PDB file of C-alpha atoms in Angstrom:
ATOM      1  CA  ASP A   1      18.831  -0.049  -3.432  1.00 62.00           C
ATOM      2  CA  THR A   2      15.236   1.201  -2.393  1.00 66.00           C
ATOM      3  CA  GLU A   3      13.352  -1.581  -3.839  1.00 90.00           C
ATOM      4  CA  VAL A   4      11.243  -4.112  -3.065  1.00 95.00           C
ATOM      5  CA  THR A   5      11.303  -6.834  -5.607  1.00 96.00           C
ATOM      6  CA  GLN A   6       8.172  -9.665  -5.527  1.00 97.00           C
ATOM      7  CA  THR A   7       8.351 -12.906  -7.972  1.00 97.00           C
ATOM      8  CA  PRO A   8       6.719 -14.167  -9.867  1.00 97.00           C
ATOM      9  CA  LYS A   9       4.800 -11.225 -11.422  1.00 95.00           C
ATOM     10  CA  HIS A  10       1.716 -13.088 -12.161  1.00 96.00           C
ATOM     11  CA  LEU A  11       1.082 -16.712 -11.464  1.00 96.00           C
ATOM     12  CA  VAL A  12      -2.276 -18.977 -12.408  1.00 96.00           C
ATOM     13  CA  MET A  13      -3.064 -21.737 -10.516  1.00 94.00           C
ATOM     14  CA  GLY A  14      -5.277 -24.483 -10.061  1.00 91.00           C
ATOM     15  CA  MET A  15      -7.307 -25.283  -6.947  1.00 90.00           C
ATOM     16  CA  THR A  16      -5.100 -28.283  -5.842  1.00 89.00           C
ATOM     17  CA  ASN A  17      -1.983 -26.431  -6.868  1.00 90.00           C
ATOM     18  CA  LYS A  18       0.888 -25.673  -4.058  1.00 94.00           C
ATOM     19  CA  LYS A  19       3.108 -22.540  -4.833  1.00 96.00           C
ATOM     20  CA  SER A  20       4.859 -19.615  -3.272  1.00 97.00           C
ATOM     21  CA  LEU A  21       4.851 -16.224  -3.724  1.00 98.00           C
ATOM     22  CA  LYS A  22       8.354 -14.358  -3.054  1.00 98.00           C
ATOM     23  CA  CYS A  23       9.368 -11.147  -1.833  1.00 98.00           C
ATOM     24  CA  GLU A  24      12.864  -9.617  -1.366  1.00 97.00           C
ATOM     25  CA  GLN A  25      14.501  -6.194   0.255  1.00 96.00           C
ATOM     26  CA  HIS A  26      17.663  -4.885   0.721  1.00 91.00           C
ATOM     27  CA  MET A  27      17.406  -1.738   2.829  1.00 92.00           C
ATOM     28  CA  GLY A  28      17.802  -3.341   5.954  1.00 92.00           C
ATOM     29  CA  HIS A  29      14.081  -3.174   6.826  1.00 92.00           C
ATOM     30  CA  ARG A  30      13.217  -4.769   9.622  1.00 91.00           C
ATOM     31  CA  ALA A  31       9.353  -5.037   9.161  1.00 91.00           C
ATOM     32  CA  MET A  32       7.226  -6.958   6.181  1.00 94.00           C
ATOM     33  CA  TYR A  33       4.447  -7.049   5.595  1.00 94.00           C
ATOM     34  CA  TRP A  34       1.950  -9.140   2.795  1.00 96.00           C
ATOM     35  CA  TYR A  35      -1.379  -7.348   1.569  1.00 96.00           C
ATOM     36  CA  LYS A  36      -4.102  -8.531  -0.536  1.00 96.00           C
ATOM     37  CA  GLN A  37      -5.606  -5.866  -2.890  1.00 95.00           C
ATOM     38  CA  LYS A  38      -8.879  -6.866  -4.905  1.00 95.00           C
ATOM     39  CA  ALA A  39      -9.769  -4.930  -7.954  1.00 92.00           C
ATOM     40  CA  LYS A  40     -10.756  -1.113  -7.124  1.00 90.00           C
ATOM     41  CA  LYS A  41     -10.069  -1.641  -3.450  1.00 92.00           C
ATOM     42  CA  PRO A  42      -7.609  -0.655  -1.143  1.00 93.00           C
ATOM     43  CA  PRO A  43      -4.958  -3.270   0.105  1.00 94.00           C
ATOM     44  CA  GLU A  44      -5.934  -5.524   3.168  1.00 94.00           C
ATOM     45  CA  LEU A  45      -3.268  -6.465   5.400  1.00 93.00           C
ATOM     46  CA  MET A  46      -2.345  -9.979   6.044  1.00 95.00           C
ATOM     47  CA  PHE A  47       0.507 -10.559   7.699  1.00 94.00           C
ATOM     48  CA  VAL A  48       3.259  -8.391   9.559  1.00 92.00           C
ATOM     49  CA  TYR A  49       6.250  -9.948  10.598  1.00 93.00           C
ATOM     50  CA  SER A  50       8.741  -7.838  12.878  1.00 89.00           C
ATOM     51  CA  TYR A  51      12.493  -8.734  13.375  1.00 90.00           C
ATOM     52  CA  GLU A  52      11.763 -12.182  11.428  1.00 92.00           C
ATOM     53  CA  LYS A  53       8.862 -13.097  13.823  1.00 92.00           C
ATOM     54  CA  LEU A  54       4.911 -13.452  12.855  1.00 91.00           C
ATOM     55  CA  SER A  55       3.646 -10.189  14.728  1.00 86.00           C
ATOM     56  CA  ILE A  56       0.463 -10.133  13.025  1.00 82.00           C
ATOM     57  CA  ASN A  57      -2.050 -12.444  11.389  1.00 85.00           C
ATOM     58  CA  GLU A  58      -5.571 -10.541  10.207  1.00 85.00           C
ATOM     59  CA  SER A  59      -7.195 -13.623  10.818  1.00 87.00           C
ATOM     60  CA  VAL A  60      -6.138 -15.252   7.388  1.00 93.00           C
ATOM     61  CA  PRO A  61      -7.005 -18.595   6.187  1.00 94.00           C
ATOM     62  CA  SER A  62      -4.395 -21.234   6.760  1.00 93.00           C
ATOM     63  CA  ARG A  63      -4.293 -21.980   3.030  1.00 95.00           C
ATOM     64  CA  PHE A  64      -2.111 -18.806   3.077  1.00 96.00           C
ATOM     65  CA  SER A  65       1.094 -19.864   5.162  1.00 96.00           C
ATOM     66  CA  PRO A  66       3.652 -16.695   5.487  1.00 96.00           C
ATOM     67  CA  GLU A  67       7.353 -17.307   5.977  1.00 96.00           C
ATOM     68  CA  CYS A  68      10.439 -15.412   6.337  1.00 95.00           C
ATOM     69  CA  PRO A  69      13.749 -17.307   6.065  1.00 94.00           C
ATOM     70  CA  ASN A  70      15.718 -14.000   7.096  1.00 92.00           C
ATOM     71  CA  SER A  71      15.541 -10.651   7.505  1.00 89.00           C
ATOM     72  CA  SER A  72      15.515 -10.015   3.766  1.00 95.00           C
ATOM     73  CA  LEU A  73      13.001 -12.466   2.699  1.00 97.00           C
ATOM     74  CA  LEU A  74       9.336 -12.737   2.891  1.00 97.00           C
ATOM     75  CA  ASN A  75       7.490 -15.754   1.391  1.00 97.00           C
ATOM     76  CA  LEU A  76       3.557 -16.526   1.039  1.00 98.00           C
ATOM     77  CA  HIS A  77       2.927 -20.633   0.475  1.00 97.00           C
ATOM     78  CA  LEU A  78      -0.129 -20.742  -1.167  1.00 96.00           C
ATOM     79  CA  HIS A  79      -2.007 -24.435  -1.028  1.00 94.00           C
ATOM     80  CA  ALA A  80      -5.782 -25.402  -1.963  1.00 93.00           C
ATOM     81  CA  LEU A  81      -7.075 -21.626  -2.851  1.00 94.00           C
ATOM     82  CA  GLN A  82     -10.278 -20.884  -4.080  1.00 95.00           C
ATOM     83  CA  PRO A  83     -11.122 -18.671  -7.074  1.00 95.00           C
ATOM     84  CA  GLU A  84     -12.055 -15.679  -4.340  1.00 96.00           C
ATOM     85  CA  ASP A  85      -8.460 -15.664  -3.505  1.00 96.00           C
ATOM     86  CA  SER A  86      -7.547 -14.241  -6.989  1.00 97.00           C
ATOM     87  CA  ALA A  87      -6.258 -10.882  -6.384  1.00 96.00           C
ATOM     88  CA  LEU A  88      -2.838  -8.487  -6.661  1.00 96.00           C
ATOM     89  CA  TYR A  89      -0.492  -9.808  -3.380  1.00 97.00           C
ATOM     90  CA  LEU A  90       1.247  -6.834  -2.511  1.00 96.00           C
ATOM     91  CA  CYS A  91       4.971  -6.944  -0.262  1.00 96.00           C
ATOM     92  CA  ALA A  92       5.868  -4.092   1.895  1.00 94.00           C
ATOM     93  CA  SER A  93       8.426  -3.291   4.117  1.00 93.00           C
ATOM     94  CA  SER A  94       9.275  -0.516   6.705  1.00 90.00           C
ATOM     95  CA  GLN A  95      12.313   0.834   8.419  1.00 86.00           C
ATOM     96  CA  ASP A  96      11.111  -0.514  11.986  1.00 79.00           C
ATOM     97  CA  HIS A  97       8.324  -2.577  13.295  1.00 70.00           C
ATOM     98  CA  PRO A  98       4.721  -1.033  13.359  1.00 61.00           C
ATOM     99  CA  GLY A  99       3.647   1.512  15.514  1.00 58.00           C
ATOM    100  CA  GLN A 100       6.605   3.795  15.201  1.00 54.00           C
ATOM    101  CA  GLY A 101       5.085   6.360  13.569  1.00 51.00           C
ATOM    102  CA  ALA A 102       7.855   8.440  11.673  1.00 51.00           C
ATOM    103  CA  TYR A 103       9.498   5.014  11.163  1.00 52.00           C
ATOM    104  CA  ASN A 104       6.698   3.524   9.656  1.00 71.00           C
ATOM    105  CA  GLU A 105       7.088   4.477   5.971  1.00 82.00           C
ATOM    106  CA  GLN A 106       6.605   1.592   3.986  1.00 88.00           C
ATOM    107  CA  PHE A 107       7.796   0.997   0.710  1.00 91.00           C
ATOM    108  CA  PHE A 108       5.879  -1.575  -1.869  1.00 94.00           C
ATOM    109  CA  GLY A 109       6.753  -4.214  -4.378  1.00 95.00           C
ATOM    110  CA  PRO A 110       5.123  -4.066  -8.001  1.00 94.00           C
ATOM    111  CA  GLY A 111       2.984  -7.184  -6.845  1.00 95.00           C
ATOM    112  CA  THR A 112       1.980 -10.424  -7.786  1.00 96.00           C
ATOM    113  CA  ARG A 113      -1.165 -10.946  -9.763  1.00 96.00           C
ATOM    114  CA  LEU A 114      -2.691 -14.515  -8.679  1.00 97.00           C
ATOM    115  CA  THR A 115      -5.698 -16.121 -10.784  1.00 96.00           C
ATOM    116  CA  VAL A 116      -6.963 -19.315  -9.306  1.00 96.00           C
ATOM    117  CA  LEU A 117      -9.146 -21.524 -11.568  1.00 93.00           C
TER     118      LEU A 117
ATOM    119  CA  LYS B   1     -17.992   5.800   9.056  1.00 66.00           C
ATOM    120  CA  ASN B   2     -14.568   4.843   7.438  1.00 81.00           C
ATOM    121  CA  GLU B   3     -11.730   5.700   9.418  1.00 91.00           C
ATOM    122  CA  VAL B   4     -10.142   7.513   6.512  1.00 95.00           C
ATOM    123  CA  GLU B   5     -12.092   8.860   3.585  1.00 96.00           C
ATOM    124  CA  GLN B   6     -11.411  10.530   0.563  1.00 97.00           C
ATOM    125  CA  SER B   7     -12.661  12.968  -1.977  1.00 96.00           C
ATOM    126  CA  PRO B   8     -13.430  12.952  -4.957  1.00 97.00           C
ATOM    127  CA  GLN B   9     -13.935   9.015  -5.445  1.00 96.00           C
ATOM    128  CA  ASN B  10     -12.897   9.852  -9.355  1.00 97.00           C
ATOM    129  CA  LEU B  11     -11.789  12.731 -11.216  1.00 97.00           C
ATOM    130  CA  THR B  12     -11.205  13.340 -14.522  1.00 97.00           C
ATOM    131  CA  ALA B  13      -8.817  16.343 -15.551  1.00 97.00           C
ATOM    132  CA  GLN B  14      -7.526  18.401 -18.838  1.00 97.00           C
ATOM    133  CA  GLU B  15      -3.712  17.948 -18.934  1.00 97.00           C
ATOM    134  CA  GLY B  16      -2.458  21.160 -17.457  1.00 97.00           C
ATOM    135  CA  GLU B  17      -5.051  21.503 -14.863  1.00 97.00           C
ATOM    136  CA  PHE B  18      -4.468  21.865 -11.135  1.00 98.00           C
ATOM    137  CA  ILE B  19      -5.784  19.288  -9.306  1.00 98.00           C
ATOM    138  CA  THR B  20      -6.674  18.754  -5.522  1.00 98.00           C
ATOM    139  CA  ILE B  21      -7.479  15.673  -3.454  1.00 98.00           C
ATOM    140  CA  ASN B  22      -8.601  15.414  -0.039  1.00 98.00           C
ATOM    141  CA  CYS B  23      -8.454  13.327   2.589  1.00 98.00           C
ATOM    142  CA  SER B  24     -10.133  13.301   6.227  1.00 98.00           C
ATOM    143  CA  TYR B  25      -9.421  11.141   9.047  1.00 96.00           C
ATOM    144  CA  SER B  26     -11.109  10.366  12.251  1.00 94.00           C
ATOM    145  CA  VAL B  27      -8.337   9.240  14.328  1.00 89.00           C
ATOM    146  CA  GLY B  28      -5.143  10.518  16.024  1.00 89.00           C
ATOM    147  CA  ILE B  29      -2.167   9.721  14.049  1.00 89.00           C
ATOM    148  CA  SER B  30       1.436   9.872  14.069  1.00 86.00           C
ATOM    149  CA  ALA B  31       1.818   9.975  10.152  1.00 89.00           C
ATOM    150  CA  LEU B  32      -0.235  10.741   7.054  1.00 93.00           C
ATOM    151  CA  HIS B  33       0.635   9.133   3.590  1.00 94.00           C
ATOM    152  CA  TRP B  34       0.128   9.589   0.185  1.00 97.00           C
ATOM    153  CA  LEU B  35       0.540   6.781  -2.311  1.00 96.00           C
ATOM    154  CA  GLN B  36       0.213   6.273  -6.223  1.00 97.00           C
ATOM    155  CA  GLN B  37      -0.940   3.277  -7.672  1.00 96.00           C
ATOM    156  CA  HIS B  38      -1.112   2.885 -11.478  1.00 92.00           C
ATOM    157  CA  PRO B  39      -3.399   0.688 -12.767  1.00 87.00           C
ATOM    158  CA  GLY B  40      -2.361  -3.155 -12.607  1.00 78.00           C
ATOM    159  CA  GLY B  41       0.768  -1.951 -10.779  1.00 82.00           C
ATOM    160  CA  GLY B  42       2.750  -1.617  -7.410  1.00 85.00           C
ATOM    161  CA  ILE B  43       2.450   0.816  -5.004  1.00 92.00           C
ATOM    162  CA  VAL B  44       4.552   4.093  -4.964  1.00 93.00           C
ATOM    163  CA  SER B  45       4.623   5.886  -1.437  1.00 92.00           C
ATOM    164  CA  LEU B  46       4.756   9.885  -2.749  1.00 95.00           C
ATOM    165  CA  PHE B  47       4.860  11.930   0.554  1.00 94.00           C
ATOM    166  CA  MET B  48       4.714  10.907   4.553  1.00 92.00           C
ATOM    167  CA  LEU B  49       3.781  13.988   6.425  1.00 91.00           C
ATOM    168  CA  SER B  50       3.053  14.632  10.220  1.00 89.00           C
ATOM    169  CA  SER B  51       3.011  18.414   9.722  1.00 91.00           C
ATOM    170  CA  GLY B  52       2.642  21.280   7.423  1.00 94.00           C
ATOM    171  CA  LYS B  53       3.768  20.747   3.676  1.00 96.00           C
ATOM    172  CA  LYS B  54       5.875  18.928   1.772  1.00 96.00           C
ATOM    173  CA  LYS B  55       6.954  19.528  -2.060  1.00 97.00           C
ATOM    174  CA  HIS B  56       8.476  17.356  -4.682  1.00 95.00           C
ATOM    175  CA  GLY B  57       8.406  18.037  -8.402  1.00 96.00           C
ATOM    176  CA  ARG B  58       5.027  18.774  -9.354  1.00 97.00           C
ATOM    177  CA  LEU B  59       2.938  17.478  -6.545  1.00 97.00           C
ATOM    178  CA  ILE B  60       2.435  19.443  -2.970  1.00 98.00           C
ATOM    179  CA  ALA B  61       1.058  17.608  -0.084  1.00 98.00           C
ATOM    180  CA  THR B  62      -0.391  19.448   3.112  1.00 98.00           C
ATOM    181  CA  ILE B  63      -1.743  18.532   6.126  1.00 97.00           C
ATOM    182  CA  ASN B  64      -3.944  20.051   8.942  1.00 96.00           C
ATOM    183  CA  ILE B  65      -3.550  18.143  11.928  1.00 93.00           C
ATOM    184  CA  GLN B  66      -6.163  20.560  14.131  1.00 94.00           C
ATOM    185  CA  GLU B  67      -8.940  19.407  11.388  1.00 96.00           C
ATOM    186  CA  LYS B  68      -7.732  16.045  10.403  1.00 96.00           C
ATOM    187  CA  HIS B  69      -7.453  16.925   6.612  1.00 97.00           C
ATOM    188  CA  SER B  70      -4.921  16.687   4.096  1.00 98.00           C
ATOM    189  CA  SER B  71      -4.591  17.573   0.514  1.00 98.00           C
ATOM    190  CA  LEU B  72      -2.783  16.376  -2.253  1.00 98.00           C
ATOM    191  CA  HIS B  73      -2.018  18.947  -5.136  1.00 98.00           C
ATOM    192  CA  ILE B  74      -0.736  17.893  -8.562  1.00 98.00           C
ATOM    193  CA  THR B  75       0.066  21.101 -10.683  1.00 97.00           C
ATOM    194  CA  ALA B  76       0.538  21.116 -14.542  1.00 96.00           C
ATOM    195  CA  SER B  77      -1.292  17.904 -14.529  1.00 97.00           C
ATOM    196  CA  HIS B  78      -0.322  15.417 -17.373  1.00 97.00           C
ATOM    197  CA  PRO B  79      -1.727  11.987 -18.527  1.00 96.00           C
ATOM    198  CA  ARG B  80       0.956   9.920 -16.458  1.00 95.00           C
ATOM    199  CA  ASP B  81      -0.311  11.136 -13.436  1.00 97.00           C
ATOM    200  CA  SER B  82      -3.216   9.289 -14.026  1.00 97.00           C
ATOM    201  CA  ALA B  83      -3.532   6.664 -11.300  1.00 97.00           C
ATOM    202  CA  VAL B  84      -5.519   5.805  -8.054  1.00 97.00           C
ATOM    203  CA  TYR B  85      -3.990   8.029  -5.376  1.00 98.00           C
ATOM    204  CA  ILE B  86      -4.456   6.405  -1.870  1.00 97.00           C
ATOM    205  CA  CYS B  87      -4.378   8.457   1.420  1.00 97.00           C
ATOM    206  CA  ALA B  88      -3.627   6.044   4.468  1.00 95.00           C
ATOM    207  CA  VAL B  89      -2.463   6.883   8.148  1.00 92.00           C
ATOM    208  CA  SER B  90      -0.227   5.554  10.806  1.00 87.00           C
ATOM    209  CA  PRO B  91      -2.944   5.624  13.987  1.00 84.00           C
ATOM    210  CA  ASN B  92      -1.763   6.571  17.224  1.00 78.00           C
ATOM    211  CA  TYR B  93      -3.473   3.410  18.749  1.00 69.00           C
ATOM    212  CA  GLY B  94      -2.228   0.490  16.481  1.00 64.00           C
ATOM    213  CA  GLN B  95       0.266  -0.839  14.360  1.00 64.00           C
ATOM    214  CA  ASN B  96      -0.571  -0.574  10.891  1.00 80.00           C
ATOM    215  CA  PHE B  97      -1.982   1.712   8.011  1.00 86.00           C
ATOM    216  CA  VAL B  98      -5.606   2.520   7.668  1.00 90.00           C
ATOM    217  CA  PHE B  99      -6.151   3.113   4.122  1.00 94.00           C
ATOM    218  CA  GLY B 100      -8.564   5.164   2.194  1.00 96.00           C
ATOM    219  CA  PRO B 101     -10.594   4.355  -0.393  1.00 96.00           C
ATOM    220  CA  GLY B 102      -8.445   6.183  -3.011  1.00 96.00           C
ATOM    221  CA  THR B 103      -9.142   8.666  -5.689  1.00 97.00           C
ATOM    222  CA  ARG B 104      -9.150   7.146  -9.170  1.00 97.00           C
ATOM    223  CA  LEU B 105      -7.655  10.004 -11.245  1.00 97.00           C
ATOM    224  CA  SER B 106      -7.712  10.322 -15.127  1.00 97.00           C
ATOM    225  CA  VAL B 107      -5.913  13.246 -16.721  1.00 97.00           C
ATOM    226  CA  LEU B 108      -6.812  13.341 -20.500  1.00 97.00           C
ATOM    227  CA  PRO B 109      -4.355  15.068 -23.107  1.00 95.00           C
TER     228      PRO B 109
END
């Protein structure tokens, strides 16, 4: 299984809602990532988990809260979002933790298209 | 100046044409990645390179470490190749990908 899955595919939420995005991989990868991608722009890194511990938080607002319950799962909890948070949210995983070069090939999921009203 | 640059930004080709997309970078790297993203979709990793050349089907990727330059070639292009192609590097100094701005390719039938 060389796939990263993400649910839901699409999500529409109001600014007062609480929702969660889910990501799963069964490749035995030890690093998992959340990216945010706005239209016609490259992905922007939000968080990195390495061995189930948060290793990078790219100054993301606290209305985004990541969680890594186990080595296969990564969640992104959303609360009190703003319309400008509307974007494609991509999850990725890699065999080893970042910085290992040859082991840093990342496998991306299909993304969740989030719209905040 | 961005650490990873790509050219062209946009490219329109006729079906069957040979296509080249270029990537140049300014930092020391351990690997370079070519990624493909179809409209509204997730990202697929096409190649990871640290030297030389790799081929997969109609796609060929080359890298020149001394010149800090990589190219992605598509032979016998097809409309299904229409996508954004992103060059990303794994820098020596840091922990994560640095992405280029992407090249938007449209292949017309």
